[in-house]
Tab-separated table of C-alpha atoms and ligand atoms in Angstrom:
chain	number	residue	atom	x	y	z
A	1	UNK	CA	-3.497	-2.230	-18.545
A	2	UNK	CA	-2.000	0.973	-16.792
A	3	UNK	CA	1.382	1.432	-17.264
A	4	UNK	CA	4.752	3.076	-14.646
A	5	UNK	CA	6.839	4.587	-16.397
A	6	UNK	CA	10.064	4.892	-15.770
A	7	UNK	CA	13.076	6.549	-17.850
A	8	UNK	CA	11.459	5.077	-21.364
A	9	UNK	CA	9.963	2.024	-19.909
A	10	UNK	CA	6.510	1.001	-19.752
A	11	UNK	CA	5.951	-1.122	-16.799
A	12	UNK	CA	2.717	-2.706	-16.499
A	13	UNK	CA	1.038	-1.997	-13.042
A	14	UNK	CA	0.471	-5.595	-12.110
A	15	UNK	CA	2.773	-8.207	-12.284
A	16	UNK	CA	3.181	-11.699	-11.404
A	17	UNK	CA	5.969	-12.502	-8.746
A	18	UNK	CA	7.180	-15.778	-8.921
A	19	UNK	CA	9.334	-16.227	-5.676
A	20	UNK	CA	9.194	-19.537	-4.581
A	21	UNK	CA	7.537	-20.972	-7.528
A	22	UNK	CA	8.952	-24.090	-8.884
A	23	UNK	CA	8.856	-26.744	-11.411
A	24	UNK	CA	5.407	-27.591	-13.090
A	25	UNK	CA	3.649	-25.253	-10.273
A	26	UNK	CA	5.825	-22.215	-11.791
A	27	UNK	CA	4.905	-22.834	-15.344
A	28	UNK	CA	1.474	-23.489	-15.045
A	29	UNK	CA	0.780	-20.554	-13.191
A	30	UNK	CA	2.784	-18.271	-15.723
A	31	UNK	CA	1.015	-19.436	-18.223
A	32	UNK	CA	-2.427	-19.098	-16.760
A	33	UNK	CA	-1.602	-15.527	-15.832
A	34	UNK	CA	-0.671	-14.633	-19.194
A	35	UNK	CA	-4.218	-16.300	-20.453
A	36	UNK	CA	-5.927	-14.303	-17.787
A	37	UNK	CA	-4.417	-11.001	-18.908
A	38	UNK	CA	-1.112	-10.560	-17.023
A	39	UNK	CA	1.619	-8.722	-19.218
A	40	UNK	CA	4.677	-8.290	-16.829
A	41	UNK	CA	6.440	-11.358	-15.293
A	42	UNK	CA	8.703	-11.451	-12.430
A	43	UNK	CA	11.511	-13.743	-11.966
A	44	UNK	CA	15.326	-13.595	-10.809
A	45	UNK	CA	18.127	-16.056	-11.699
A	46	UNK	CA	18.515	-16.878	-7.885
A	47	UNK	CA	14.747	-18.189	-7.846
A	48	UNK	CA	15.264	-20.872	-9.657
A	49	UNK	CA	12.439	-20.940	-11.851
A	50	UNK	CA	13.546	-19.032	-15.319
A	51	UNK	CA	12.929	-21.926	-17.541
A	52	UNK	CA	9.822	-22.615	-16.152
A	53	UNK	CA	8.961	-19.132	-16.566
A	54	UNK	CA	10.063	-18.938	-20.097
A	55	UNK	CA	8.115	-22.363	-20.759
A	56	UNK	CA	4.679	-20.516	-19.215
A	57	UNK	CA	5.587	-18.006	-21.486
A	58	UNK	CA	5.749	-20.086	-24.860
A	59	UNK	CA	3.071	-21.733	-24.102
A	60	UNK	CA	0.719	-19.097	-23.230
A	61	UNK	CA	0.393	-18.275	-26.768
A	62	UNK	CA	0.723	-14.616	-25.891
A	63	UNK	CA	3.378	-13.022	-28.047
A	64	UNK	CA	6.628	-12.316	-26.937
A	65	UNK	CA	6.754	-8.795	-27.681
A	66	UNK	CA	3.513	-8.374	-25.767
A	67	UNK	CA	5.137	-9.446	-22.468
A	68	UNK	CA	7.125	-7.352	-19.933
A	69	UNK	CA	9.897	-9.809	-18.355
A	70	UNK	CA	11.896	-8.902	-15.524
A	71	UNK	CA	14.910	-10.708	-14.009
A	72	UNK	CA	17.483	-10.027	-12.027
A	73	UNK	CA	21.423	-10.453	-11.482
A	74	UNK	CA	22.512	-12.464	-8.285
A	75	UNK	CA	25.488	-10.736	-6.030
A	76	UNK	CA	27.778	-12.761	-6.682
A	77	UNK	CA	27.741	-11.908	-10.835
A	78	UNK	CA	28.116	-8.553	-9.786
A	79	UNK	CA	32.287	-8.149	-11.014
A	80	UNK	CA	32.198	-7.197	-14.735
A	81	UNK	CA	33.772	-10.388	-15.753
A	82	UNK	CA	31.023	-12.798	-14.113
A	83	UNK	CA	28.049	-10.320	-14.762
A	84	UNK	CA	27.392	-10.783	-18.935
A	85	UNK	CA	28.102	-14.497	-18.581
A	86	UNK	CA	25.731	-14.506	-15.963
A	87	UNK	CA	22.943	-12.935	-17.871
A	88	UNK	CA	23.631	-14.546	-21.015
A	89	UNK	CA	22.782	-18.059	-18.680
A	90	UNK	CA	19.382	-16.215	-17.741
A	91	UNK	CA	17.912	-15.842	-21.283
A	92	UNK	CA	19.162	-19.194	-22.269
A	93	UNK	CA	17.297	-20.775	-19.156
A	94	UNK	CA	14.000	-18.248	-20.164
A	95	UNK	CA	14.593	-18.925	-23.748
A	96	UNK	CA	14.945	-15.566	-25.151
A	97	UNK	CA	17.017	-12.916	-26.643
A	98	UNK	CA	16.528	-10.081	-24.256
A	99	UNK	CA	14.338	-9.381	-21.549
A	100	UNK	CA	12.586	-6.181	-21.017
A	101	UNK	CA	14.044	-5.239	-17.549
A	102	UNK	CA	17.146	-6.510	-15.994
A	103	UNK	CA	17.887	-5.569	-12.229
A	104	UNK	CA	20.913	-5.961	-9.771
A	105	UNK	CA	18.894	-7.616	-7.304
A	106	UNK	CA	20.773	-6.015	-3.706
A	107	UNK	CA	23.098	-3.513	-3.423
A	108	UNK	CA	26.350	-5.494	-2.551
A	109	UNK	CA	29.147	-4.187	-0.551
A	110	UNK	CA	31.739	-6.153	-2.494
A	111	UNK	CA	32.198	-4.945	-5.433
A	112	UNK	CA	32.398	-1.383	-6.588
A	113	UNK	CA	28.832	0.158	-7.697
A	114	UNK	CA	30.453	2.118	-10.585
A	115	UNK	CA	31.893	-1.622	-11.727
A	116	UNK	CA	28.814	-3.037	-11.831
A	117	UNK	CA	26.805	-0.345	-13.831
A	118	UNK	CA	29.666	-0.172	-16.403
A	119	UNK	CA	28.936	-3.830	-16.633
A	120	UNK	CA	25.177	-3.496	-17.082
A	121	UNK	CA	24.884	-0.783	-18.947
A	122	UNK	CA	26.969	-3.114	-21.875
A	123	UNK	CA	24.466	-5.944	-21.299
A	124	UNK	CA	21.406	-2.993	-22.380
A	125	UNK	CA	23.929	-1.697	-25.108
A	126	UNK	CA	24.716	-5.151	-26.249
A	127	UNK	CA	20.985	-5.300	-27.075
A	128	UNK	CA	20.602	-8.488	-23.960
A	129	UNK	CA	18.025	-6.008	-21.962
A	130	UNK	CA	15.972	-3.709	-23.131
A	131	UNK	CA	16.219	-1.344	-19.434
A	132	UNK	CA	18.609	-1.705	-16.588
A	133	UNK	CA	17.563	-1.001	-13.191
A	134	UNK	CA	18.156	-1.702	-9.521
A	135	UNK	CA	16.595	-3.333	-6.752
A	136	UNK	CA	16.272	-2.952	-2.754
A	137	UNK	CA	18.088	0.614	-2.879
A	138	UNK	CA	17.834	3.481	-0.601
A	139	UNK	CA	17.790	7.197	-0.949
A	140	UNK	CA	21.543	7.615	-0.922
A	141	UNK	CA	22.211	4.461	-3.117
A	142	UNK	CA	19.939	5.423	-5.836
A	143	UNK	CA	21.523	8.894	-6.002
A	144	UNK	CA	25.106	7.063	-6.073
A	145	UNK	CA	23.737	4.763	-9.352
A	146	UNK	CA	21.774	6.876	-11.063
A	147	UNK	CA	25.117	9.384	-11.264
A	148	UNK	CA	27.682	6.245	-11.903
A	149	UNK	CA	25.258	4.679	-14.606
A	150	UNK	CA	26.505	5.203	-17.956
A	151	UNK	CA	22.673	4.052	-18.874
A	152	UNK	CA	19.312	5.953	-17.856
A	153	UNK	CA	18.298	2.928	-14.676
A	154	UNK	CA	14.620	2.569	-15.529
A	155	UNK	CA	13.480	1.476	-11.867
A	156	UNK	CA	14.110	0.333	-8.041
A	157	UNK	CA	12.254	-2.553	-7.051
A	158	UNK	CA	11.668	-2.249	-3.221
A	159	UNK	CA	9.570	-3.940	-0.362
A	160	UNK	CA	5.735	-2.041	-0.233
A	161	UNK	CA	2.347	-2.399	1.242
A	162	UNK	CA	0.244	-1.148	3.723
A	163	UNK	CA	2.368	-1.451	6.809
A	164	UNK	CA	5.821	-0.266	5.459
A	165	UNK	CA	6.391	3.830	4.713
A	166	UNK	CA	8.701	3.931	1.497
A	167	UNK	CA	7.844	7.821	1.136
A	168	UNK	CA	11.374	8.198	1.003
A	169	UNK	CA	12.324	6.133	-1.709
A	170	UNK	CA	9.622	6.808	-3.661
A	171	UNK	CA	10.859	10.424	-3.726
A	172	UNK	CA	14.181	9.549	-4.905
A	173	UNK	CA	12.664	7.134	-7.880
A	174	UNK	CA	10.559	10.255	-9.147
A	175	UNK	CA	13.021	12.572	-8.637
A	176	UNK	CA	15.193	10.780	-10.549
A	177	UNK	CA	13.035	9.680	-12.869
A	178	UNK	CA	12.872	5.611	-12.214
A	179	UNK	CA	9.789	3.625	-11.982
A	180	UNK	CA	8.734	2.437	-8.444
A	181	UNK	CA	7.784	-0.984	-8.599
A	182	UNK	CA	6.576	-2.835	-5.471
A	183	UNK	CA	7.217	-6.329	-3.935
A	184	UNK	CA	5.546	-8.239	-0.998
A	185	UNK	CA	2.599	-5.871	-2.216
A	186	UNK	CA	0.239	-8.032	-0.033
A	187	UNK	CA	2.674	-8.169	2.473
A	188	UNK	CA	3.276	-11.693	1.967
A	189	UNK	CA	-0.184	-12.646	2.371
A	190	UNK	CA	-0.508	-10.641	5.703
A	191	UNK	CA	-3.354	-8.144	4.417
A	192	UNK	CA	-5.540	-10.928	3.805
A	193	UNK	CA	-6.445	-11.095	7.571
A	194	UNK	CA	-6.479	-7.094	7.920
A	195	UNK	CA	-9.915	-6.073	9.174
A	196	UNK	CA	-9.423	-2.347	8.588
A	197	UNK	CA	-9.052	-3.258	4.734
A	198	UNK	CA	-11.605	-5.829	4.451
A	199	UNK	CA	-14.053	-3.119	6.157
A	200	UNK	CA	-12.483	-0.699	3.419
A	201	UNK	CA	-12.948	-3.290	0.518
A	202	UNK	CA	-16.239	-4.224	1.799
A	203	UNK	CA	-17.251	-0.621	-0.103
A	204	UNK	CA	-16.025	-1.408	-3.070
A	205	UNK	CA	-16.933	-5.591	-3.639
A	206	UNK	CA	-13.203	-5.886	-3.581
A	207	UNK	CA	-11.157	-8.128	-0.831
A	208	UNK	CA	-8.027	-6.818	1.392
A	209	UNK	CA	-5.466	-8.122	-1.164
A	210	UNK	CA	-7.372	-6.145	-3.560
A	211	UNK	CA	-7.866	-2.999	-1.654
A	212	UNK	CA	-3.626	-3.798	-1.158
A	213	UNK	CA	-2.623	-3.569	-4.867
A	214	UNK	CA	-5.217	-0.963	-5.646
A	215	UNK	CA	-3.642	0.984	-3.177
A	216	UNK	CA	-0.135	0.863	-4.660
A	217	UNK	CA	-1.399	1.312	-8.115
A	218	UNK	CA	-3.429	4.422	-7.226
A	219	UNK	CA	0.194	5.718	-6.245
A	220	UNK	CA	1.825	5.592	-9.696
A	221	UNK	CA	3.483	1.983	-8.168
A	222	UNK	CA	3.671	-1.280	-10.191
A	223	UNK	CA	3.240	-4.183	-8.258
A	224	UNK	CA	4.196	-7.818	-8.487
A	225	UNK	CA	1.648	-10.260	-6.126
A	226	UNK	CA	2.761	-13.915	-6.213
A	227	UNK	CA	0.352	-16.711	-5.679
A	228	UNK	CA	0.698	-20.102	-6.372
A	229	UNK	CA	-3.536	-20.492	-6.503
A	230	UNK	CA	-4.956	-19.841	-9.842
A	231	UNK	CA	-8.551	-17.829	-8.304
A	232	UNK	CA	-5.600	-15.905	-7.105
A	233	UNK	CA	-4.591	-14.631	-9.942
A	234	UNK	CA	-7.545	-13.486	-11.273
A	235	UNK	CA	-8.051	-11.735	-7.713
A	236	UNK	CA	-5.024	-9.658	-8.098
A	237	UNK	CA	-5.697	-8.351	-11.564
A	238	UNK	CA	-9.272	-7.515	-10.879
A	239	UNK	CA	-8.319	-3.865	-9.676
A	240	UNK	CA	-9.000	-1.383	-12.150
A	241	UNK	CA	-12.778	-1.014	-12.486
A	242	UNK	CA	-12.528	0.802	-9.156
A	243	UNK	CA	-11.086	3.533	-7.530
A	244	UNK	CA	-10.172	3.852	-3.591
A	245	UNK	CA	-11.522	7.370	-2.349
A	246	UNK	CA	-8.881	9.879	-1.042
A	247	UNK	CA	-10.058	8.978	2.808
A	248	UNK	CA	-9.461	5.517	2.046
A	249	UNK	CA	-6.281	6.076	0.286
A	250	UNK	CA	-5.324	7.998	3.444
A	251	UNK	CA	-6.292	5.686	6.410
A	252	UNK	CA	-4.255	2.957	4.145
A	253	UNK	CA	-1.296	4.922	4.065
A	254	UNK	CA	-1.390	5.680	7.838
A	255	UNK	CA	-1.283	2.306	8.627
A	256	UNK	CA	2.400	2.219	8.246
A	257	UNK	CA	4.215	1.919	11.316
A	258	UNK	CA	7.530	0.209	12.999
A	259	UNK	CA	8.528	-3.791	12.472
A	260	UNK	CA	6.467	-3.012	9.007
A	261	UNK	CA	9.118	-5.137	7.222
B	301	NAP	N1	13.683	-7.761	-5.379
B	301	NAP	C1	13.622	-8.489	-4.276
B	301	NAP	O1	14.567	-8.545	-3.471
B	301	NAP	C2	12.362	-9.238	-3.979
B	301	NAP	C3	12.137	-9.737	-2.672
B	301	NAP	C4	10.934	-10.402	-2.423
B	301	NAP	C5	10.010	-10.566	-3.460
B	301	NAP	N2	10.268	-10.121	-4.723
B	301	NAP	C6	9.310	-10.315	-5.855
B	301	NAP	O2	8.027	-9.856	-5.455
B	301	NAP	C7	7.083	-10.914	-5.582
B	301	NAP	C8	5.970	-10.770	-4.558
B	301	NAP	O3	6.461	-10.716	-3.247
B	301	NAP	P1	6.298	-11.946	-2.222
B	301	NAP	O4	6.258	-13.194	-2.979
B	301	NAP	O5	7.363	-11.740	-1.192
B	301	NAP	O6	4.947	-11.655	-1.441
B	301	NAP	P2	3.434	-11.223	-1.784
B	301	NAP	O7	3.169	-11.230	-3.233
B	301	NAP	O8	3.169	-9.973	-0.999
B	301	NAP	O9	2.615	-12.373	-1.055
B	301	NAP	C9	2.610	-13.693	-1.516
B	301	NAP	C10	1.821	-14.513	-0.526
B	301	NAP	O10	0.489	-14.028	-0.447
B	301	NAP	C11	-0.442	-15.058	-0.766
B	301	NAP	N3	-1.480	-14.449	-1.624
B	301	NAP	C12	-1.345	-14.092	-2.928
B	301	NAP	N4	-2.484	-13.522	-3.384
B	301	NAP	C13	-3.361	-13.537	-2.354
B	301	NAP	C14	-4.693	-13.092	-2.201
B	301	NAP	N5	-5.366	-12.525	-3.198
B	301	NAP	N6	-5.291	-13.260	-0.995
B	301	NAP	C15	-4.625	-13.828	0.038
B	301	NAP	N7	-3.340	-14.259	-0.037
B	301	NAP	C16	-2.717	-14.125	-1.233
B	301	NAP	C17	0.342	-16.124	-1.472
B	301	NAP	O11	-0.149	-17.405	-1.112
B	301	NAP	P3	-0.777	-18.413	-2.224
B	301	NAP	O12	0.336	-18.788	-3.140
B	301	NAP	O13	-1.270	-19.535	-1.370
B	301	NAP	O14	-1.860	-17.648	-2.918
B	301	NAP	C18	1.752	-15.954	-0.885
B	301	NAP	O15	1.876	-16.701	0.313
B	301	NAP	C19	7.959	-12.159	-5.408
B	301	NAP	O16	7.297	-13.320	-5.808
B	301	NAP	C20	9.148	-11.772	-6.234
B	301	NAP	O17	8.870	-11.922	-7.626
B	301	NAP	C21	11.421	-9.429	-4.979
């Protein structure tokens, strides 16, 4: 699969988000993506669902090593002292040593940025992630992390799809070298009713969700759809035997506009 890179990591281009998926639901669906060909997993310790994901993984079959797993820190872990214990509690729950991408999962206004980085930047030195990066960050936020980061931050995960401009951002990330990596990519399931992309998919065999991801992919973005349906998942990884024309790419990206969010 095609990879983001993003300050020495290779991020796969789809993921699977797991938001909201729980219990047996969570697993099953974790480890039918893996089956299916999904290599990048997306979870957080406040979504409640790590074992599960780490019990998908196991028994997948697919080999540890051949799996990109993301979590990410809660706000209130974000003080030095709570922040290791805190991520040493997510790979117990996932059942593994390190995972491949560990984020701080909001910028917080209550504890110092630089304390929180120094605090990360042990957990990747201490060998318990393998890259560091942030999540929901703006322009001036990234440029305040990315200089306090002892650690090259590997990515900013951020709201995008079809109705919200992130041209901003996704200057920043490439200026500064981190991977852009997109959530809500179907905008929460609101592309799936879009008529303007269905017309647009319509061209290609492909559906609106499709047409979605494609779109973000064809931009250098990884993105991470979530379903809970397993034709789903095959649906959202069935993107890269076609290629969205610049027109199409275009109209898409114009489609942006206020209340996007
Ligand atoms: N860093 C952050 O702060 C943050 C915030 C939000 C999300 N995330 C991550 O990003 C992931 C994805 O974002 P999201 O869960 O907000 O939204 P999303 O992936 O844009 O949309 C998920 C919704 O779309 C539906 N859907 C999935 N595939 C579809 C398809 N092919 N056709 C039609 N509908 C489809 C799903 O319903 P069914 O289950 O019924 O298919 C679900 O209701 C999350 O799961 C999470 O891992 C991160």
């Amino acid at each position: 699969m095609n990879v983001v890179e993003g300050n020495g990591a290779k991020i796969p281009a789809i993921g699977l988000g797991t938001w909201e998926l729980r219990g047996r639901t969570c697993a099953r669906i974790v480890e039918q993506a893996l089956r299916l060909g999904y290599r990048h997993i997306d979870t957080a310790e406040i979504y409640d669902n790590e074992r599960e994901v780490g019990e998908g993984l196991r028994a997948s079959g697919v080999k540890r090593d051949d799996v990109f797993v993301t979590t990410k820190v809660w706000t209130t872990h974000f003080m030095a002292k709570d922040l290791d214990r805190a991520v040493k509690e997510s790979l117990a729950r996932l059942r593994l040593t390190e995972v491949d991408l560990l984020l701080l999962h909001w910028p917080s206004a209550q504890v110092p940025l630089a304390e929180t980085l120094g605090a990360l930047a042990r957990v990747k030195q201490a060998g318990l992630a393998r890259h560091i990066g942030v999540s929901n960050f703006n322009v001036a936020q990234i440029a305040e992390a990315v200089a306090a980061c002892p650690e090259p931050l590997a990515c900013n995960q951020v709201e995008y799809h079809p109705y919200l401009d992130q041209t901003d951002v996704i200057e920043a990330c490439a200026h500064h070298g981190l991977a852009f990596v997109a959530y809500s990519p179907i905008a929460k399931g609101r592309v799936k009713t879009d008529r303007a992309l269905a017309r647009i998919g319509d061209r290609y065999r492909k559906t609106a969700a499709q047409v979605s991801l494609r779109w973000l992919v064809q931009q250098n973005v990884s993105a991470i759809p979530r379903t809970a349906k397993l034709e789903r998942l095959q649906e959202n990884i069935d993107i890269f035997d076609f290629e969205l024309s610049d027109a199409d790419m275009a109209e898409i990206t114009a489609m942006a506009g206020a209340g996007g969010r």
